[in-house]
Amino acid sequence: GASGWGNSFYSAAVQAGTKSWKAMFYGSFDASNFVTVDKSPAFLWPMEISARIFGLSSWSILVPQALEGVATVGLVYAAVRRWFTPGAALLAGAVLALTPVAALMFRFNNPDAMLVLLLTAGAYAMERAVEKGRTTWLLLAFSLVGFGFLAKMLQALLVVPAFALVYLVAAPPPFWRRVRQLVLGGGVMIASAGWWIAIVQLTPASARPYIGGSQNNSLLNLIFGYNGFGRLTGNETGSVGGGGQGGTGMWGATGLARLFNADFGGQISWLLPAALVLLVGVVVATARLPRTNRTRAGIVLWGGWLVVTGLAISLGKGIIHPYYTVALGPPIGAVIGIGGGLLWRRRALLVSRVFLAAAVAVTGWWSYTLLQRTPTWQPWLHLPVLVISLIGAIAILCWPDVKGRSAFAVAAVVLAGTLAGPGAYTLATASTPHSGSIPSAGPAGFSTGRGPGGGGGGFGRGQAGGQPPQGLGAGGGAAGGPPGFANGTAGGGTTGNGTFAGPGGAGGTGGVGGLLNGSTPSAELVAALEADAGSYTWVAATVGANQAAGYQLSTGDAVMAIGGFNGTDPTPTLAQFEAYVAAHQIHWFIAGGGGTGPGGAGGTSSSSSAITTWVTSHFTAQTVGGVTLYDLSSPTTTSSMS
């Protein structure tokens, strides 16, 4: 519960789901069902069920995420243990549990915990299918992937090539039966995601909320555009970057080295070099074995997941945040468990010792390199990690017949050297509160990267962040939590001129939120918003969902997020907004939402801008608790409160 509302955008959606079954089904941001979140809603459902049972709180929202993480580690262990040794399975689970970005996302309410759990469960089911060619397990594996689509859309499908390849290569049935089974599995995958898509698409727009993140109120536009191929091509109309960029400047340099750079490295890459080395080593060791060999099947399954997902994240030109790399945690753990266990058992062979020693040595060097990016954090740890790893690598390479207690000692040295770095970062991550839209793993108060979500900060992080790109405000400072939680120093910036307001903790400006941080209204402002709230469909309206989230969570009443998450969705139109006001459905308009950075970065939609202009032209501004309000029920209001 230390992270408060975490990502207040999704916490507000959970709140809406506790008040309205319709909001829960569609993933609406508000209980009055004006607009959905910019994702499919399955990841919200466990949190909403928990909050319905235990009441809405940080604890009821974040505990399901932690349980999903525990289950994921357990499934990685179970999957590796099924085909390999207990030691390999324990190593695989430990690697995942000690991955910094996993510790981050399994304690945070973004969609990724549910996504990774479902994909890991799918991989376990695929192993069961490969064993005897059972159609039932195959269909279960693909149905889990399909349900994963409902958690985070197209990212779930990145495992499909590995799933299909391992079954086609290693399952025992005849070739054409395997092909038919895979076709059937594909159909089941489509059905397991398509039922919800079909319902949403076939429901008249007037009977459901606007599809947040789309530019035409179409779920298909969201699936294939903003949340789909746009992530790879950079052509994301309506996104934070304004769409149509097709370049790499907005979200950092792309390329094969991306996972190791300042933004991504400390999140996931500690054991990634070792996984790649061991992946090659196992492929070499199993090259001449029968088609159905389980060791090779395991490395095809988990290694394929690792390679395809890693390439997509590395080469994607659209919005790719460092925390997306949590999807690499299970395959990295499994590959290291499988590869390390196999090569250790075959250490009498020189080629096995070379690959194993190389994996240990490169891990020690890379851990030292990552730790040096935060040179003043635990400096006593940096050199020992390198030295111990090198000692372990030399022992493996030069001691082929090590046995008994000596073998145990070598293994202990190797594990100490390779897991100390990520383990320390993981403990630091777990002990640090996080909030905002782009959390980042690592020790509090240290920035290991630059730009959005970089290393130890970036905007949306509850620690000091890096320098954002032009047109985006800094997220530095400790992000303010919801009422009842300790607030830190707000990030700097103002709204409306290319930067975004800080989260409004101590030292903030009136609790105004921004594009990537929620608002934290004062008690005076909450009281004003709640006055006569029962007479309105929406107690207030403001541009952008993060701006709206803090007000909605604080009041418990629906707040209209004009323009959806980014403020760039073309909803409502000015005419629609005027109609809502005329019908006395909205009480207040809260100024200060969204942002209009250069080149459209963080920019609002034309309808959002038109609505803001119309409100400021026809209603009188008031100041309540440091926030500018307009009473939409009284066009001639002249009073002022402070």
Coordinates of N, CA, C and O in Angstrom, one line a residue, residues 12 22-23 28 94 121 160 200 205 207 270 301 310 330 335 373 403 411 414 418 437 440 458 485 517 578 606 623 632:
A12 N -8.6 5.0 -10.8 CA -9.9 5.7 -11.0 C -10.8 4.7 -11.8 O -12.0 4.7 -11.6
K22 N -21.4 -2.0 -15.9 CA -21.2 -1.6 -17.3 C -19.8 -1.0 -17.4 O -19.0 -1.3 -18.3
A23 N -19.4 -0.1 -16.4 CA -18.0 0.4 -16.4 C -17.0 -0.7 -16.3 O -15.9 -0.6 -16.9
S28 N -14.4 1.3 -18.4 CA -14.6 2.8 -18.4 C -13.8 3.5 -17.3 O -13.5 2.9 -16.3
A94 N 14.0 -18.0 -9.3 CA 14.8 -16.9 -8.5 C 15.2 -15.8 -9.4 O 15.1 -14.6 -9.1
A121 N 1.3 -18.8 -18.0 CA 0.4 -19.9 -17.9 C 0.2 -20.6 -19.2 O 0.1 -21.8 -19.3
V160 N 3.2 -15.8 -29.8 CA 2.6 -16.8 -30.7 C 3.6 -17.5 -31.6 O 3.5 -18.7 -31.8
V200 N -18.3 -5.2 -28.1 CA -18.1 -3.8 -28.1 C -18.3 -3.2 -29.5 O -19.0 -2.2 -29.6
A205 N -22.7 3.0 -30.6 CA -21.9 3.9 -29.9 C -22.7 4.7 -28.8 O -22.1 5.1 -27.7
A207 N -24.8 3.5 -26.9 CA -25.1 2.7 -25.7 C -23.9 2.2 -25.0 O -24.0 1.4 -24.0
W270 N 20.1 -7.2 -16.6 CA 21.2 -7.8 -15.7 C 21.6 -9.2 -16.2 O 22.8 -9.5 -16.2
L301 N 10.8 -22.8 -27.0 CA 9.6 -22.2 -26.4 C 10.0 -20.9 -25.7 O 9.5 -19.8 -26.0
G310 N 11.9 -9.4 -27.3 CA 13.0 -8.5 -27.2 C 13.2 -7.7 -28.4 O 13.5 -6.5 -28.3
P330 N 10.0 -13.8 -17.4 CA 9.9 -15.3 -17.4 C 10.8 -16.0 -18.4 O 11.4 -17.0 -18.0
V335 N 15.2 -19.6 -19.5 CA 16.4 -19.9 -20.4 C 17.6 -20.1 -19.5 O 18.4 -21.1 -19.7
R373 N 26.5 2.9 -13.1 CA 25.6 4.0 -13.6 C 25.0 4.7 -12.4 O 24.4 5.8 -12.6
K403 N 33.3 -31.9 -7.9 CA 32.2 -32.7 -7.4 C 32.0 -32.4 -5.9 O 32.8 -31.7 -5.3
A411 N 29.1 -23.4 -7.2 CA 27.8 -23.0 -7.6 C 27.4 -21.8 -6.7 O 26.8 -20.8 -7.2
V414 N 29.1 -18.7 -7.9 CA 28.5 -18.2 -9.2 C 27.2 -17.5 -8.9 O 26.9 -16.4 -9.5
T418 N 26.4 -13.5 -9.7 CA 25.5 -13.1 -10.8 C 24.1 -12.6 -10.3 O 23.5 -11.8 -11.0
S437 N 2.3 7.4 -14.4 CA 2.0 6.5 -15.5 C 3.2 5.7 -15.9 O 3.0 4.7 -16.6
S440 N 9.5 3.3 -12.7 CA 10.8 2.8 -13.1 C 11.4 2.1 -11.9 O 11.3 2.6 -10.8
G458 N 12.5 9.6 -14.9 CA 11.6 9.9 -16.0 C 10.3 10.4 -15.4 O 10.0 10.3 -14.2
F485 N -2.3 9.4 2.0 CA -1.0 8.9 1.8 C 0.1 10.0 1.9 O -0.3 11.1 1.6
N517 N 0.9 12.4 -14.4 CA 0.7 12.3 -13.0 C -0.7 12.8 -12.6 O -1.2 13.8 -13.1
E578 N -21.5 21.3 -25.0 CA -22.5 22.4 -24.7 C -23.9 21.8 -24.3 O -24.6 22.3 -23.5
S606 N -8.4 19.2 -31.0 CA -9.0 20.5 -31.3 C -10.3 20.6 -30.6 O -10.7 21.7 -30.2
T623 N -11.1 30.5 -7.9 CA -9.9 29.8 -7.4 C -10.3 29.1 -6.0 O -10.7 29.8 -5.1
L632 N -20.2 25.6 -14.2 CA -21.0 25.5 -15.4 C -22.5 25.6 -15.2 O -23.2 25.7 -16.2

